[in-house]
Amino acid sequence: MKIINVVGARPNFMKIAPIVEAMNTEPDKIHHILVHTGQHYDSHMSQAFFDDLGISEPDVNLGVGSGSHAEQTARIMIAFEKICLTEKPDLVIVVGDVNSTMACTITAKKLGIEVAHVEAGLRSRDMSMPEEINRLCTDVLCDYLFTTDHFAIENLKNEGVADNRIFFVGNVMIDTLYRFKEKAKRLNMPSKFGLQPRQYATITLHRPSNVDDPKILNGILDAFSQIAREIPLVFPLHPRTKKNAESFGLSHYFSDNFEKGRIRVMEPMGYLEFLSLNMHAKMVLTDSGGLQEETTILGVPCITIRPNTERPITCEVGTNHMVGNDPEKIFEIAAKIMSGNRVKGGIPEKWDGKAAKRIVEQILEIKKIKAEAVN
Ligand code: UD1
């Protein structure tokens, strides 16, 4: 069976790594090709993750780079179509919800190639999020929908998806977390920054809804600077956030050391370094999807700076608090966490480090059933 695995942007790498590893255990049954669209291209947004996660170099890099949504999506589709025509895969696997996910799904389906979506069924119901559009388009087209939790299954069923397209397998991002937790721990990043465990917090922020509007970004950074009067903050800056903060004249909130009232910023970090910091943090402030899940497993409180989440399981079972982007509310919840005792959340069903193995078993089972039907 010939399979193309697709990656494009930072969160995809953690999701594909365990799938590739699981496929490598079936060399007689699966021949797999890794295609990187090149949506993310800076070494600290892409290559660093290949190095940290031990993923071999992509077989193909489409090198599409940045652009408007239409430009980027179109460039991926044009380049990926050529690969599909040359390679003629039996199956394309896409992960997550970035532009590469949707673009490769549409391209493959129009060529009559089957597509499987890993992390299917997540819904924020917020159509101002580009990722929600990507998720909806991808799921409506994909043949096989691998889900992480009961909310995703319910969403797909409510949209009329037949049961035989839905497979509850767990969470591949958590496979990677378990696989690399000890290695990350040994890096001991807090001590490299001179920080004590549980006496600092980490931040990520890059959603257009938070960082593209000067007033909103100013309000959020102001809340962070208030928190930074109480506790050191570590903030690896996404390129979009860095560019906007500079052009809006907001760099005065930042510092390259732990000054009280200012946020320590730096280049984006590799997977292991950031995991090492997050596992010992007092709390994580973020608008990322993946971090809501990782903090749930790490038992670290997460403040999500968004009005909604496509990952409600992290609030139902885990350590996630949805606070939106109101500066007062962000500070209020952070203050509560800083003064309170940690409440340990639970672990969602099947977030056990074996999701990728289940996916590969399922794919082989589907292939077997199809082959029997033909004979
Ligand atoms: C993308 C994903 C988002 C994901 C995020 C993780 C979409 C629609 N969005 O958002 O879901 O959470 O990745 O980081 O797919 N840039 C660089 N170097 C890079 C990549 C980007 O400098 O390697 C800069 C460029 O100026 C670019 C901007 O960042 O225009 C945004 O990059 P883009 O890939 O368009 O979206 P992200 O905001 O990274």
Short mmCIF file of C-alpha atoms in Angstrom, two decimals, residues 14-219:
data_model
loop_
_atom_site.label_atom_id
_atom_site.label_comp_id
_atom_site.label_asym_id
_atom_site.label_seq_id
_atom_site.Cartn_x
_atom_site.Cartn_y
_atom_site.Cartn_z
CA MET A 14 4.26 16.43 16.19
CA LYS A 15 1.20 14.69 14.72
CA ILE A 16 2.89 12.94 11.80
CA ALA A 17 5.95 11.75 13.77
CA PRO A 18 4.24 8.83 15.57
CA ILE A 19 2.31 7.85 12.43
CA VAL A 20 5.53 7.56 10.43
CA GLU A 21 7.07 5.56 13.28
CA ALA A 22 4.10 3.18 13.39
CA MET A 23 4.20 2.75 9.60
CA ASN A 24 7.89 1.87 9.80
CA THR A 25 6.93 -1.23 11.77
CA GLU A 26 5.01 -2.54 8.72
CA PRO A 27 7.60 -2.29 5.91
CA ASP A 28 6.13 -5.25 4.01
CA LYS A 29 2.66 -3.77 3.94
CA ILE A 30 3.17 0.01 3.76
CA HIS A 31 5.39 2.12 1.55
CA HIS A 32 5.12 5.70 2.76
CA ILE A 33 6.27 9.02 1.35
CA LEU A 34 6.52 12.22 3.40
CA VAL A 35 5.49 15.41 1.59
CA HIS A 36 6.24 18.77 3.26
CA THR A 37 4.31 21.59 1.59
CA GLY A 38 6.77 24.20 2.89
CA GLN A 39 3.98 26.30 4.48
CA HIS A 40 6.40 26.80 7.37
CA TYR A 41 10.00 27.12 6.25
CA ASP A 42 12.12 28.98 8.86
CA SER A 43 14.43 26.50 10.53
CA HIS A 44 12.98 27.17 14.00
CA MET A 45 9.43 26.69 12.65
CA SER A 46 10.20 23.50 10.71
CA GLN A 47 13.66 21.84 10.62
CA ALA A 48 14.05 22.12 14.42
CA PHE A 49 11.02 19.84 14.82
CA PHE A 50 12.37 17.25 12.39
CA ASP A 51 15.58 17.20 14.43
CA ASP A 52 13.85 17.05 17.84
CA LEU A 53 11.34 14.40 16.83
CA GLY A 54 13.77 12.29 14.78
CA ILE A 55 11.59 12.45 11.65
CA SER A 56 13.58 11.68 8.52
CA GLU A 57 13.87 14.43 5.91
CA PRO A 58 10.74 14.87 3.76
CA ASP A 59 10.91 12.93 0.50
CA VAL A 60 9.42 15.95 -1.24
CA ASN A 61 9.32 19.62 -0.22
CA LEU A 62 6.86 21.68 -2.25
CA GLY A 63 8.44 24.92 -0.99
CA VAL A 64 5.23 26.98 -1.19
CA GLY A 65 6.10 29.46 1.59
CA SER A 66 3.85 32.25 2.91
CA GLY A 67 1.12 34.20 1.13
CA SER A 68 -2.55 35.13 1.40
CA HIS A 69 -4.84 32.19 2.14
CA ALA A 70 -5.87 31.87 -1.52
CA GLU A 71 -2.29 32.16 -2.77
CA GLN A 72 -0.90 29.66 -0.30
CA THR A 73 -3.76 27.16 -0.77
CA ALA A 74 -3.55 27.43 -4.57
CA ARG A 75 0.23 26.98 -4.64
CA ILE A 76 -0.04 23.87 -2.47
CA MET A 77 -2.77 22.42 -4.71
CA ILE A 78 -0.83 22.99 -7.94
CA ALA A 79 2.37 21.47 -6.55
CA PHE A 80 0.68 18.58 -4.72
CA GLU A 81 -1.34 17.57 -7.78
CA LYS A 82 1.91 16.90 -9.67
CA ILE A 83 3.17 14.68 -6.83
CA CYS A 84 -0.08 12.70 -6.73
CA LEU A 85 0.01 12.19 -10.49
CA THR A 86 3.59 10.94 -10.35
CA GLU A 87 3.34 8.82 -7.21
CA LYS A 88 -0.23 7.50 -7.64
CA PRO A 89 -0.73 6.77 -3.92
CA ASP A 90 -3.47 4.47 -2.61
CA LEU A 91 -4.09 6.85 0.28
CA VAL A 92 -3.19 10.38 1.39
CA ILE A 93 -3.05 11.14 5.12
CA VAL A 94 -3.55 14.71 6.33
CA VAL A 95 -3.34 15.91 9.95
CA GLY A 96 -4.72 18.89 11.87
CA ASP A 97 -6.35 21.98 10.40
CA VAL A 98 -3.81 24.14 8.59
CA ASN A 99 -4.05 25.34 4.99
CA SER A 100 -1.88 22.41 3.84
CA THR A 101 -4.41 19.96 5.36
CA MET A 102 -7.31 21.33 3.34
CA ALA A 103 -5.39 22.02 0.11
CA CYS A 104 -4.00 18.48 -0.14
CA THR A 105 -7.38 16.93 0.70
CA ILE A 106 -9.16 18.78 -2.11
CA THR A 107 -6.37 17.99 -4.57
CA ALA A 108 -6.25 14.27 -3.83
CA LYS A 109 -10.03 13.80 -3.78
CA LYS A 110 -10.40 15.48 -7.19
CA LEU A 111 -7.93 12.92 -8.53
CA GLY A 112 -10.04 10.11 -7.06
CA ILE A 113 -7.50 9.27 -4.35
CA GLU A 114 -8.75 8.28 -0.91
CA VAL A 115 -7.86 10.61 1.97
CA ALA A 116 -7.75 10.05 5.73
CA HIS A 117 -7.93 12.93 8.23
CA VAL A 118 -6.20 12.57 11.58
CA GLU A 119 -7.80 14.82 14.22
CA ALA A 120 -11.16 14.94 12.45
CA GLY A 121 -14.40 16.35 13.83
CA LEU A 122 -13.03 19.20 15.95
CA ARG A 123 -15.31 22.23 15.70
CA SER A 124 -15.02 25.70 17.25
CA ARG A 125 -18.19 26.88 15.42
CA ASP A 126 -16.24 30.09 14.80
CA MET A 127 -16.19 30.78 11.07
CA SER A 128 -13.82 33.73 11.53
CA MET A 129 -11.09 31.14 12.23
CA PRO A 130 -9.36 30.00 9.04
CA GLU A 131 -8.76 26.63 10.72
CA GLU A 132 -12.53 26.05 11.15
CA ILE A 133 -13.01 26.44 7.40
CA ASN A 134 -10.10 24.05 6.82
CA ARG A 135 -11.59 21.52 9.25
CA LEU A 136 -15.06 21.61 7.67
CA CYS A 137 -13.80 21.28 4.08
CA THR A 138 -11.39 18.50 5.00
CA ASP A 139 -13.90 16.41 6.95
CA VAL A 140 -16.67 16.66 4.37
CA LEU A 141 -14.32 15.22 1.74
CA CYS A 142 -12.26 12.65 3.63
CA ASP A 143 -13.00 8.94 3.38
CA TYR A 144 -11.65 8.02 6.82
CA LEU A 145 -12.02 10.28 9.86
CA PHE A 146 -9.77 9.51 12.83
CA THR A 147 -11.04 11.22 15.97
CA THR A 148 -9.58 12.19 19.34
CA ASP A 149 -12.68 12.35 21.57
CA HIS A 150 -16.44 11.95 21.97
CA PHE A 151 -17.16 15.60 21.04
CA ALA A 152 -15.52 15.07 17.62
CA ILE A 153 -17.56 11.92 17.03
CA GLU A 154 -20.80 13.72 17.96
CA ASN A 155 -19.93 16.67 15.68
CA LEU A 156 -19.37 14.39 12.71
CA LYS A 157 -22.55 12.41 13.36
CA ASN A 158 -24.55 15.63 13.66
CA GLU A 159 -23.19 16.64 10.27
CA GLY A 160 -24.55 13.40 8.80
CA VAL A 161 -21.29 11.48 8.50
CA ALA A 162 -21.88 7.72 8.36
CA ASP A 163 -20.55 5.66 11.28
CA ASN A 164 -18.32 3.58 9.02
CA ARG A 165 -16.17 6.62 8.15
CA ILE A 166 -15.49 7.49 11.81
CA PHE A 167 -12.73 5.80 13.84
CA PHE A 168 -12.08 6.75 17.48
CA VAL A 169 -8.34 6.27 17.87
CA GLY A 170 -7.11 8.83 20.44
CA ASN A 171 -4.64 11.67 20.08
CA VAL A 172 -1.39 11.41 18.08
CA MET A 173 -0.04 14.66 19.55
CA ILE A 174 -0.19 12.98 22.95
CA ASP A 175 1.65 9.93 21.53
CA THR A 176 4.51 12.33 20.82
CA LEU A 177 4.27 13.94 24.25
CA TYR A 178 4.62 10.59 26.03
CA ARG A 179 7.38 9.48 23.68
CA PHE A 180 9.53 12.57 24.37
CA LYS A 181 8.60 13.59 27.92
CA GLU A 182 11.64 12.05 29.63
CA LYS A 183 14.03 13.41 27.01
CA ALA A 184 12.53 16.88 27.45
CA LYS A 185 12.78 16.59 31.22
CA ARG A 186 16.50 15.88 31.00
CA LEU A 187 17.04 19.19 29.16
CA ASN A 188 16.04 20.97 32.37
CA MET A 189 15.20 24.22 30.61
CA PRO A 190 13.89 26.06 33.71
CA SER A 191 17.30 25.90 35.38
CA LYS A 192 18.95 27.10 32.14
CA PHE A 193 16.79 30.22 32.46
CA GLY A 194 17.48 30.45 36.21
CA LEU A 195 13.82 29.63 36.96
CA GLN A 196 12.35 27.54 39.76
CA PRO A 197 9.71 24.89 38.95
CA ARG A 198 6.12 26.24 39.31
CA GLN A 199 7.40 29.79 39.74
CA TYR A 200 7.11 31.01 36.16
CA ALA A 201 4.61 30.83 33.30
CA THR A 202 4.97 30.33 29.54
CA ILE A 203 3.11 32.06 26.72
CA THR A 204 2.30 31.40 23.07
CA LEU A 205 0.15 33.75 20.99
CA HIS A 206 -0.24 33.82 17.21
CA ARG A 207 -3.93 33.68 16.19
CA PRO A 208 -4.83 36.44 13.72
CA SER A 209 -7.84 37.32 15.96
CA ASN A 210 -5.42 38.11 18.82
CA VAL A 211 -2.37 39.55 17.10
CA ASP A 212 -3.54 41.30 13.92
CA ASP A 213 -5.51 44.11 15.65
CA PRO A 214 -3.32 46.67 17.50
CA LYS A 215 -5.91 47.37 20.22
CA ILE A 216 -6.53 43.70 21.00
CA LEU A 217 -2.81 42.82 20.99
CA ASN A 218 -2.07 45.83 23.22
CA GLY A 219 -4.73 44.72 25.72
#
